[in-house]
Coordinates of C-alpha atoms and ligand atoms in Angstrom, one line a residue:
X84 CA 27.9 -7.9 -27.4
X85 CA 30.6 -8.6 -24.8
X86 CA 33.3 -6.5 -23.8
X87 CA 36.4 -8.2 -25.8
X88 CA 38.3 -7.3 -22.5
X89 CA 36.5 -9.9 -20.5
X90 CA 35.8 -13.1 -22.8
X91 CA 34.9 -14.9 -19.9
X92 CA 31.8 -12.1 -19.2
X93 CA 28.3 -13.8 -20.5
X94 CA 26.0 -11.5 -21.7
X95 CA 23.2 -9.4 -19.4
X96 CA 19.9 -10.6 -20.3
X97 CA 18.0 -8.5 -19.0
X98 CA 15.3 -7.3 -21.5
X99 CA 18.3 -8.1 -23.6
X100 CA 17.0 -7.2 -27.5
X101 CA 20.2 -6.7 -30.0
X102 CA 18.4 -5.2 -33.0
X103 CA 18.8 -1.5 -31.7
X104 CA 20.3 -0.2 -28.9
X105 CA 16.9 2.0 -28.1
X106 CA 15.7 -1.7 -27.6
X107 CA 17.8 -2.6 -24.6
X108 CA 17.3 -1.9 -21.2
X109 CA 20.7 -2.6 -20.1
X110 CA 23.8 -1.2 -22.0
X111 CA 24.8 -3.7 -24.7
X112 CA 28.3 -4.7 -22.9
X113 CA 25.9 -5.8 -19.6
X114 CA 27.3 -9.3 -18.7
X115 CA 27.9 -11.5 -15.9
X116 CA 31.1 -12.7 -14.7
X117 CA 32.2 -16.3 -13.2
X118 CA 31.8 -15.1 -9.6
X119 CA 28.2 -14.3 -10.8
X120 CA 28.7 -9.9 -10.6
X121 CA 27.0 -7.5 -13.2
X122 CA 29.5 -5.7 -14.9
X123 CA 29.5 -3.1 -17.9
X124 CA 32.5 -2.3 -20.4
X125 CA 34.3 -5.1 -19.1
X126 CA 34.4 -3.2 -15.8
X127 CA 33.1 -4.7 -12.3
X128 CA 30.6 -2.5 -11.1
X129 CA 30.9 -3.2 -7.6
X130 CA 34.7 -2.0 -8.5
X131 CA 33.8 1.5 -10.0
X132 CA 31.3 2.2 -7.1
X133 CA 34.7 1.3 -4.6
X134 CA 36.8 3.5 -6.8
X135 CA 34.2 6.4 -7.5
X136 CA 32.1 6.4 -4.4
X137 CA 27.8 6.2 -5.2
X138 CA 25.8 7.1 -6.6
X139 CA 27.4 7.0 -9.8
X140 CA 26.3 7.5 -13.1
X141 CA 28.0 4.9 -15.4
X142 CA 28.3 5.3 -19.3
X143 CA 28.7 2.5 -21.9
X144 CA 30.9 3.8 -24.5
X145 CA 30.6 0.8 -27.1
X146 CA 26.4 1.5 -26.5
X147 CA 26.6 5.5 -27.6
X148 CA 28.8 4.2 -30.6
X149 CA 26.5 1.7 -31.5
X150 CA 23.4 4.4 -31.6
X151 CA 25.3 6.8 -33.4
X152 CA 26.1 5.0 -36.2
X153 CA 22.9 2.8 -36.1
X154 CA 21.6 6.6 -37.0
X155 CA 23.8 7.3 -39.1
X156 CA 23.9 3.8 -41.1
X157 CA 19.7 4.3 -41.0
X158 CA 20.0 7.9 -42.8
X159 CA 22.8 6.7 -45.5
X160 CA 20.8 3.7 -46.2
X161 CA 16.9 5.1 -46.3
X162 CA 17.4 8.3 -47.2
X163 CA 18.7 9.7 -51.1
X164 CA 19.9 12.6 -50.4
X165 CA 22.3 14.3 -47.8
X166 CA 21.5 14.3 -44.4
X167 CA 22.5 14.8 -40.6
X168 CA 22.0 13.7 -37.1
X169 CA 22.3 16.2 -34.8
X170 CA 22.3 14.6 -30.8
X171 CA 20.0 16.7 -28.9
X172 CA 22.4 17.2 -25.8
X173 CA 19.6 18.9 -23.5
X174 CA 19.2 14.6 -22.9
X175 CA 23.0 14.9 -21.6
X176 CA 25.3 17.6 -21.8
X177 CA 28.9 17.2 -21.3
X178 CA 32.5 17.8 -22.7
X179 CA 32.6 14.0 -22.8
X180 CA 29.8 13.3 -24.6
X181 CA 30.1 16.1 -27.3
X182 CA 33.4 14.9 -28.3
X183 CA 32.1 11.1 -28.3
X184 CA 29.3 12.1 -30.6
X185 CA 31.6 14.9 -32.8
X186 CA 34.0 11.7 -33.1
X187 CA 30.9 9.7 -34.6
X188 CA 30.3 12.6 -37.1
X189 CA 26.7 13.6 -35.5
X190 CA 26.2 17.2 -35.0
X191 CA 24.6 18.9 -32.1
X192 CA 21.4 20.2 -30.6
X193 CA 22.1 22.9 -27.8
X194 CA 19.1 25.2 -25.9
X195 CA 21.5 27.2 -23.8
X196 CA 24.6 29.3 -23.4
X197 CA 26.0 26.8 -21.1
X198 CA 25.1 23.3 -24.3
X199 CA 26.8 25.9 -26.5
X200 CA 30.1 26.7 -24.6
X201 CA 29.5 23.0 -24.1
X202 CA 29.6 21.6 -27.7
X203 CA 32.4 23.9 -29.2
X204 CA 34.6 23.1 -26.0
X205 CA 33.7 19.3 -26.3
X206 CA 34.8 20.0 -30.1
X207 CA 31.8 20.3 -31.8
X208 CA 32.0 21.6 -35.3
X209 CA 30.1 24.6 -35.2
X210 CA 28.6 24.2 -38.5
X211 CA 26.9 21.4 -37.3
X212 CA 25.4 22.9 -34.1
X213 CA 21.3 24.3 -33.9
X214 CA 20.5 26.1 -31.2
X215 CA 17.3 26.2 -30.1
X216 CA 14.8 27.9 -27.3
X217 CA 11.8 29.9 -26.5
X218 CA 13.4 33.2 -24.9
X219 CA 16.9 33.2 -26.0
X220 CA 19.0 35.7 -24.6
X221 CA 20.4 38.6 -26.6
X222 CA 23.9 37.2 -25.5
X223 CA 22.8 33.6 -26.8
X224 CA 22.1 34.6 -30.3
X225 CA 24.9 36.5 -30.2
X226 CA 27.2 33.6 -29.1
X227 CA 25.5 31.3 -31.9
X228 CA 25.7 34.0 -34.5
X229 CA 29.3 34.5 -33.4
X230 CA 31.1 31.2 -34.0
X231 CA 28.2 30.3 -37.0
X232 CA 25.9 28.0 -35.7
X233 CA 22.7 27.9 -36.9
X234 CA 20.0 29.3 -35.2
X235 CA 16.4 27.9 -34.8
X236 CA 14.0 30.7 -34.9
X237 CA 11.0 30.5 -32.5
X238 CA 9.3 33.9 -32.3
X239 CA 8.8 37.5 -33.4
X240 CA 10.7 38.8 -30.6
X241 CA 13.6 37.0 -31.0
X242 CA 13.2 38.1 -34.9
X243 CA 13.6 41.3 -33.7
X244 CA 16.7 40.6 -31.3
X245 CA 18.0 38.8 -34.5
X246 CA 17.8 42.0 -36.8
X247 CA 19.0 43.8 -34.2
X248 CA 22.1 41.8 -33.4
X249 CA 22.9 41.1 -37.4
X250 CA 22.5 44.3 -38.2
X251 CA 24.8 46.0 -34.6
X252 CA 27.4 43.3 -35.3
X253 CA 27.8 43.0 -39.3
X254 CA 26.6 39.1 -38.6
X255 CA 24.0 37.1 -41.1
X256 CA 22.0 34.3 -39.3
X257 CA 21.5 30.9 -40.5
X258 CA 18.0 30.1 -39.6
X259 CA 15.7 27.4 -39.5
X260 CA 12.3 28.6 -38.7
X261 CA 10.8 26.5 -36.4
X262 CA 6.6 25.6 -36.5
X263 CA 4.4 23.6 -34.7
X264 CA 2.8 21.1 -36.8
X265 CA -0.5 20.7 -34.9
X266 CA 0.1 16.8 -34.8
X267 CA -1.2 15.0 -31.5
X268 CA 0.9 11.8 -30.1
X269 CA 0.5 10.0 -27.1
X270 CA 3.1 10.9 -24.5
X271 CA 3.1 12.5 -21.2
X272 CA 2.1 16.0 -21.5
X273 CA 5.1 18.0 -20.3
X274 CA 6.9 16.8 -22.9
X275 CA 4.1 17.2 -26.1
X276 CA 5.4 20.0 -28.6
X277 CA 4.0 19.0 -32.2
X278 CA 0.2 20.1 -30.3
X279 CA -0.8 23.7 -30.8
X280 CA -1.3 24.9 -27.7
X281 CA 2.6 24.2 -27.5
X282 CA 5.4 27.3 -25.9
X283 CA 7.5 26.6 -29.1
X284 CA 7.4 27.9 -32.4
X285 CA 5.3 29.9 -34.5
X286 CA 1.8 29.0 -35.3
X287 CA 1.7 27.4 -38.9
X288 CA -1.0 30.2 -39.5
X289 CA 1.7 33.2 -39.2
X290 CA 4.6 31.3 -41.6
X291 CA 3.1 32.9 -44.4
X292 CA 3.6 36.3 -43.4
X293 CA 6.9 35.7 -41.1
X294 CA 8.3 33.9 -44.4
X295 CA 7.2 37.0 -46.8
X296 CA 8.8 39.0 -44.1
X297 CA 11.6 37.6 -43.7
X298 CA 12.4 37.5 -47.8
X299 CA 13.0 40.9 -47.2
X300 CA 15.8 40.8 -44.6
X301 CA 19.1 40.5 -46.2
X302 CA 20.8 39.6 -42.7
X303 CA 19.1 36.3 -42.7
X304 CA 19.0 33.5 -44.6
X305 CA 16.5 30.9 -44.1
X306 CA 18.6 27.8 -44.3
X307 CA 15.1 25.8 -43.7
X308 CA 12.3 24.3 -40.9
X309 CA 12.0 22.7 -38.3
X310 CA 9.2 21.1 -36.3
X311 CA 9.7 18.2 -33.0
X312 CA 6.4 16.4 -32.0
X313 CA 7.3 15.5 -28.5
X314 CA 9.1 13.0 -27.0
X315 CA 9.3 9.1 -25.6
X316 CA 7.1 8.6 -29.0
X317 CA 6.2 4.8 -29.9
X318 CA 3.9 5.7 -32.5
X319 CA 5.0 5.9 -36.5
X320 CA 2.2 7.5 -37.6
X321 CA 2.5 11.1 -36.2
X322 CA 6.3 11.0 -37.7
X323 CA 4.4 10.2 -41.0
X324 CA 2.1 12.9 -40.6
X325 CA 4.7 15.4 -40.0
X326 CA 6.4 14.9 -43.2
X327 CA 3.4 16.2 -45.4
X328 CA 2.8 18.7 -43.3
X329 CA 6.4 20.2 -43.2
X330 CA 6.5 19.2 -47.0
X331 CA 4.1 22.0 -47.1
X332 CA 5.9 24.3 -44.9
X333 CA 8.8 23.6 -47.4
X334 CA 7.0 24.2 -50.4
X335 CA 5.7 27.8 -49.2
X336 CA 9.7 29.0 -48.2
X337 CA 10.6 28.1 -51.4
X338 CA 7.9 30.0 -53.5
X339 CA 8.7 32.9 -51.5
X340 CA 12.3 32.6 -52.7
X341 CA 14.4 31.2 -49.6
X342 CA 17.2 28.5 -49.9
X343 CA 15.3 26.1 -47.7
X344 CA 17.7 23.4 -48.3
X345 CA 17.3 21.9 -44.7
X346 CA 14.1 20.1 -42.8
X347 CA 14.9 19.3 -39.0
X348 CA 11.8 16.9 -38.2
X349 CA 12.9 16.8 -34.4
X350 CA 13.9 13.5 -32.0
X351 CA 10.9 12.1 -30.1
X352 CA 11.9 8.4 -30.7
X353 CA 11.5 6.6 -27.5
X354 CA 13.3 3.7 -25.8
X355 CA 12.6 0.9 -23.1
X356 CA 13.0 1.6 -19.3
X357 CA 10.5 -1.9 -18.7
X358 CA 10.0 -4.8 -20.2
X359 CA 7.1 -4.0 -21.6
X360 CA 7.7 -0.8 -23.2
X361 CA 7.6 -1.9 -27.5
X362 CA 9.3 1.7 -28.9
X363 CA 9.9 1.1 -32.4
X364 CA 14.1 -0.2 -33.7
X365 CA 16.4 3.1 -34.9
X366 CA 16.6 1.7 -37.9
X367 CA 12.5 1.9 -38.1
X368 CA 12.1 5.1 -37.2
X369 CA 14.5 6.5 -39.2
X370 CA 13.2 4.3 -42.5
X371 CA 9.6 5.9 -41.7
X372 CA 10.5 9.6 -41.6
X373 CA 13.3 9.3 -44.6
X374 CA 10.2 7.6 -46.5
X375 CA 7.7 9.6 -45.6
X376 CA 10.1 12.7 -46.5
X377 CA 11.0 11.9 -49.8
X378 CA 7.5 10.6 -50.4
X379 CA 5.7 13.9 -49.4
X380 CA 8.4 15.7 -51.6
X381 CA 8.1 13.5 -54.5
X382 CA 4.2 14.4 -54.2
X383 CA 4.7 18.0 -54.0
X384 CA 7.6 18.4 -56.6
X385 CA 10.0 19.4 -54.6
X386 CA 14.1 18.7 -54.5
X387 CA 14.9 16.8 -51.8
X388 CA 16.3 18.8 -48.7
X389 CA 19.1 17.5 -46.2
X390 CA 17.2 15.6 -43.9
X391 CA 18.1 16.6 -40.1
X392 CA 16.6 14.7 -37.1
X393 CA 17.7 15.3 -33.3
X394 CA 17.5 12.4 -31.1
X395 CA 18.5 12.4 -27.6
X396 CA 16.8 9.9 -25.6
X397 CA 17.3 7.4 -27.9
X398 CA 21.3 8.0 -28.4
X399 CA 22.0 8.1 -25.1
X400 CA 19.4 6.4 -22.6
X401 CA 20.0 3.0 -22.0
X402 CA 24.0 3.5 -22.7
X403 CA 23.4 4.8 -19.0
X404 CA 23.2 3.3 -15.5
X405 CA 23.2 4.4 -12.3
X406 CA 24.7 2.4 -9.3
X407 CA 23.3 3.2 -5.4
X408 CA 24.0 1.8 -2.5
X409 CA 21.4 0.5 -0.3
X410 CA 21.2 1.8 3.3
X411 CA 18.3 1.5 5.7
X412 CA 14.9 -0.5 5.3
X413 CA 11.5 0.0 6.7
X414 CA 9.1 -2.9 6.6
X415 CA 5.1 -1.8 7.3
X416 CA 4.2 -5.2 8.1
X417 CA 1.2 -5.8 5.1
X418 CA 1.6 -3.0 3.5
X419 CA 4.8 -2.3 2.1
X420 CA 8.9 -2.6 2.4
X421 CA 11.0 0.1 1.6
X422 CA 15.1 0.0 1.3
X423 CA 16.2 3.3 0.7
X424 CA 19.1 4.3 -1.3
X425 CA 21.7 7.2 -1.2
X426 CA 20.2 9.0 -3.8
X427 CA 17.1 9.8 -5.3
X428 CA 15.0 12.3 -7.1
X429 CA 18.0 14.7 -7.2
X430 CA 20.1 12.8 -9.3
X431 CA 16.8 11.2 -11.0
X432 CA 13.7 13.4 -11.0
X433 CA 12.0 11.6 -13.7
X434 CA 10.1 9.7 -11.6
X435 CA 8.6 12.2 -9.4
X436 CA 8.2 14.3 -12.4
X437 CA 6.6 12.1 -15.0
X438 CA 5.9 8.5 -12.7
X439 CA 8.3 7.5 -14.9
X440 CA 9.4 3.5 -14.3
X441 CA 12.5 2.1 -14.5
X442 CA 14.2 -1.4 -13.9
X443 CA 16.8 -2.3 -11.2
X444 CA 18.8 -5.2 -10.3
X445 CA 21.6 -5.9 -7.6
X446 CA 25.1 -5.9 -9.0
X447 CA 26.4 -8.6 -7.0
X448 CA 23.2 -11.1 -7.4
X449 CA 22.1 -9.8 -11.2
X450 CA 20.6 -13.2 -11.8
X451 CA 19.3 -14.1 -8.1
X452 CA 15.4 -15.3 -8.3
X453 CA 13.0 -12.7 -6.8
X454 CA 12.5 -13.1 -2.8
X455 CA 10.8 -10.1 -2.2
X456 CA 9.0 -7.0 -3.3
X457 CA 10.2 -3.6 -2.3
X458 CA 9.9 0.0 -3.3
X459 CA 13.1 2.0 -3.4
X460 CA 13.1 5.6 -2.0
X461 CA 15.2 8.2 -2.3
X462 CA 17.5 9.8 0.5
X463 CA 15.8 13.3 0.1
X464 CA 12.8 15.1 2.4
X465 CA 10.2 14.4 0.6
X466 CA 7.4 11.6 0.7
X467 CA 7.1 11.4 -3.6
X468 CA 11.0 10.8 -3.9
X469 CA 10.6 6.8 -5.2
X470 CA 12.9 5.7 -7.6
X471 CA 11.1 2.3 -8.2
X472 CA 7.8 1.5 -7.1
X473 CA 7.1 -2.5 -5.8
X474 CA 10.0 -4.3 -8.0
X475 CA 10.5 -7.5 -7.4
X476 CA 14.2 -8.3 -6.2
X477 CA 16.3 -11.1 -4.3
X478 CA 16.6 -9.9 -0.7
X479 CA 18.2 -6.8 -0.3
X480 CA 20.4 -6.6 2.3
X481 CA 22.1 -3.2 3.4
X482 CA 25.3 -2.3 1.8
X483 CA 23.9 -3.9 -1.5
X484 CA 24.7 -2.3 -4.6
X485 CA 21.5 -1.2 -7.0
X486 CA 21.4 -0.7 -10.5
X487 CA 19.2 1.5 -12.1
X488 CA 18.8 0.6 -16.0
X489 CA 18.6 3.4 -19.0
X490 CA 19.3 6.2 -16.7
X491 CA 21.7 8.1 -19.6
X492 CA 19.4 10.4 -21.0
X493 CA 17.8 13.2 -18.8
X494 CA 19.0 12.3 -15.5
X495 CA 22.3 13.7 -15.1
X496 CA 21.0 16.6 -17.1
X497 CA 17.8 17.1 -15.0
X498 CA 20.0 16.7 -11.9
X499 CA 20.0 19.2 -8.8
X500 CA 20.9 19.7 -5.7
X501 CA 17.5 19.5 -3.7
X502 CA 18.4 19.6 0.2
X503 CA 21.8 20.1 -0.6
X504 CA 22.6 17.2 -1.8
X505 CA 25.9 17.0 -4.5
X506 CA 25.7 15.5 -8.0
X507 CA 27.5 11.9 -8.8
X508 CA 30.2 11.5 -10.6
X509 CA 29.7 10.1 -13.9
X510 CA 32.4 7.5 -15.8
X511 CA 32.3 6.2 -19.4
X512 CA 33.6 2.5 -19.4
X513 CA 35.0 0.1 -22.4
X514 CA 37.1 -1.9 -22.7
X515 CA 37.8 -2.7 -19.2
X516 CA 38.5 0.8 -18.8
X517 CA 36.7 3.5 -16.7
X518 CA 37.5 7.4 -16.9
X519 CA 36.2 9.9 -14.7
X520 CA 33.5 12.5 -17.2
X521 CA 32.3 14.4 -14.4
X522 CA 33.8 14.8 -11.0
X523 CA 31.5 14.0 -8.2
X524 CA 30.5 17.0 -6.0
X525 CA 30.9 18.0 -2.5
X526 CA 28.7 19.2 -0.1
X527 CA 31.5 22.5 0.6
X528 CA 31.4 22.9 -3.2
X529 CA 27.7 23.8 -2.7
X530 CA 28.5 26.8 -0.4
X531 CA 30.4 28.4 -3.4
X532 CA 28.3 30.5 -4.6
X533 CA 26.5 31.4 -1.2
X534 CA 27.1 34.9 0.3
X535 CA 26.5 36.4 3.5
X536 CA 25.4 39.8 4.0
X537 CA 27.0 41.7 6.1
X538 CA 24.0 42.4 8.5
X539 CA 23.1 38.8 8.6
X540 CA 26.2 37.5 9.8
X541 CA 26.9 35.9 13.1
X542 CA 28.5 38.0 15.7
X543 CA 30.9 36.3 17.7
Ligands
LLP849 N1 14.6 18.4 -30.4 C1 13.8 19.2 -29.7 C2 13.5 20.5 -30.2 C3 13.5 18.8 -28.4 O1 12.7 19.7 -27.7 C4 13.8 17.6 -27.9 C5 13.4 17.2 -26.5 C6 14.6 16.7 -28.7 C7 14.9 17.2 -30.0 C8 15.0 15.4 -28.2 O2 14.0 14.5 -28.0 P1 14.2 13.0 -27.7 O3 14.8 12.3 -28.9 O4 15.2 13.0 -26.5 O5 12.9 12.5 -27.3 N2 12.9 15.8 -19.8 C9 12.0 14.9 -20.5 C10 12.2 15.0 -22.0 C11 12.0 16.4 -22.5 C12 12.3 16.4 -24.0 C13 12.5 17.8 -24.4 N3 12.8 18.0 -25.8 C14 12.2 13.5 -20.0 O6 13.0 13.2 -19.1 O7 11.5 12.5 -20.5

């Protein structure tokens, strides 16, 4: 799809795939003008890195659409009964982005005080926010209890804060109680949850007696379950499995008399960040879990509950790019060549976190042939900060601009500020339009919160 702004543009080929936007590698308005530049939402982007400065994140407004409602067309179509997308924003947090997704009629997935402020001042409904985590705080639950969001339970103690909390305040929670399934799938391990040697959830042997228990508690109601098996999945099968198993789960809440309308079966679905990454369509993915749902209902005689799913790679990843600018350049004569850019593992630390690859081209030479092959460093102190490791690229000459593809999801929202470094700016573009989401940061804006004692400061 071209930007209509730009008829002349021709469309970005690169690992170009149309039938779902977790397909692409490069956002779906990616196309190539006369004079031969890469540009995105109908915007050059050698002109937003002159107007915004680099590095810069860059966000494809017509690509988030198209993955919200290729979710939501997937659940209407596959699945009988009601059912809601909720965009896990932990994959990118932002006023922009909740009111982009709000306006698509997704819900949200938040972890923190910070996503929650977040969604209801991006204008988030709150009756479609979860929020989840490990070790809430007291003043987390009581901020999701507060404006009636529902509230993924994870443990005893938090059980405890819960009662506590309803109980001091006159509130009733809205729970989903959240499990792990014991499913295996084949990702990296940080980011494996379904397993049971897993931080989240309670063990699926305790959910008899946390579910008797909490039959008894007339502050909460337990609105349902929820399980997530991990994420950057390609696999079908463990999102099979987890149907029957939280079937089961479902089954047991409603013999001991709660609502249990809801089942949350989690994101995971993953998306391509090189060529040869084969992550199964939206569409797919959704068609297998609604199936497998209302099959492992069917079998156990059960009504069918809202289905609820929380992607967040998959919404938002290759809607993203990141544009650098290429300063110095060290050739190790037979060994290796690397041009360094003017960011790095601060702005993208899933590299050096997971050896996660990406794909990069120049924006000024998207279609050049391949001269050379070069690794692409990072600005920051530290030997392991690659971006790309040996990609092949037409000659890179200083002052070039690089473009990183599917760096929407978890990048910005993994950033820091490692040796002082500030944050880019992030745009959303359509149309021909770009609009500032996130201003860029300074390098005085990261003395703000500094303070020096009084003993320790300088005598003049
Ligand atoms: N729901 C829950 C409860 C989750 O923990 C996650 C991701 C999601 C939904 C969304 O999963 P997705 O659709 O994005 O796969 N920082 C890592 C990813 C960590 C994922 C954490 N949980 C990365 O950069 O790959």
């Amino acid at each position: 799809m071209v930007s209509s702004a730009s008829p002349s543009l021709e469309p970005f080929e690169a690992g170009h795939d149309t039938s779902s936007p977790n397909r692409n590698l490069a956002p779906l308005t990616a196309a190539v003008g006369p004079d031969g530049q890469l540009s995105v939402g109908g915007c050059r982007l050698h002109d937003l890195a002159e107007r915004f400065g680099t590095p810069l994140y860059v966000l494809d407004e017509q690509t988030l659409r198209t993955s919200c409602r290729a979710y939501r067309a997937a659940l209407a179509s596959h699945y009988p009964g009601d059912s809601l997308a909720l965009f896990a924003s932990k994959a990118h947090s932002s006023l922009a982005m909740t009111a982009l997704v709000a306006s698509e009629g997704l819900g949200l997935d938040a972890v923190s005080a910070g996503e929650l402020h977040t969604a209801c001042d991006g204008g988030m409904d709150p009756s479609r926010i979860v929020l989840h985590g490990n070790n809430k705080s007291p003043e987390e639950l009581l901020l999701a209890l507060q404006c009636h969001a529902t509230v993924i339970l994870d443990n005893w103690f938090e059980l405890g804060l819960l009662e506590e909390l309803c109980n001091g305040h006159g509130l009733r929670a809205r729970l989903l109680v959240r499990f792990t399934p014991g499913i295996e799938c084949h990702t990296h391990h940080y980011i494996r949850t379904g397993h049971l040697d897993s931080k989240f959830g309670f063990d699926p042997d305790q959910l008899q007696e946390l579910l008797s228990h909490l039959a008894g508690c007339n502050w909460a109601d337990v609105a349902g379950l929820h399980a997530h098996i991990g994420s950057q999945i390609f696999e079908l099968e463990p999102h099979r499995d987890l149907a029957s198993v939280m079937a089961d789960a479902l089954a047991l809440a409603r013999r001991l008399g709660h609502s249990a309308t809801d089942l949350n079966v989690g994101g995971g679905l993953g998306v391509r960040y090189v060529a040869s990454d084969d992550p199964p369509g939206i569409d797919q993915w959704v068609r297998t879990v609604a199936q497998a749902v209302q099959e492992a209902c069917e079998k156990r005689g059960l009504a069918l509950p809202r289905l609820l799913c929380e992607p967040g790679r998959s919404l938002v990843a290759t809607a993203g790019v990141t544009l650098y600018r290429v300063g110095s350049r060290k050739d190790i004569p037979s060994l290796r060549t690397y041009i360094a850019v003017d960011g790095g593992m601060s702005d993208n630390p899933r590299p050096i976190t997971y050896q996660s690859l990406y794909t990069a081209c120049l924006a000024g030479r998207p279609r050049a042939a391949a001269e050379e092959t070069v690794t692409v460093a990072g600005k920051h102190c530290e030997s392991g900060d690659v971006l790309l490791r040996d990609i092949a690229l037409p000659s890179v000459r200083s002052g070039d601009l690089l473009v990183v593809f599917a760096t929407g999801a978890y990048n910005d929202s993994m950033s820091s500020n490692y040796n002082r470094i500030p944050r880019p700016a992030a745009v959303i573009v359509g149309n021909g339009k770009a609009d500032l989401v996130r201003e860029r940061e300074t390098s005085r804006d990261l003395l703000r919160f500094d303070r020096l004692p009084q003993h320790l400061q300088p005598v003049s």
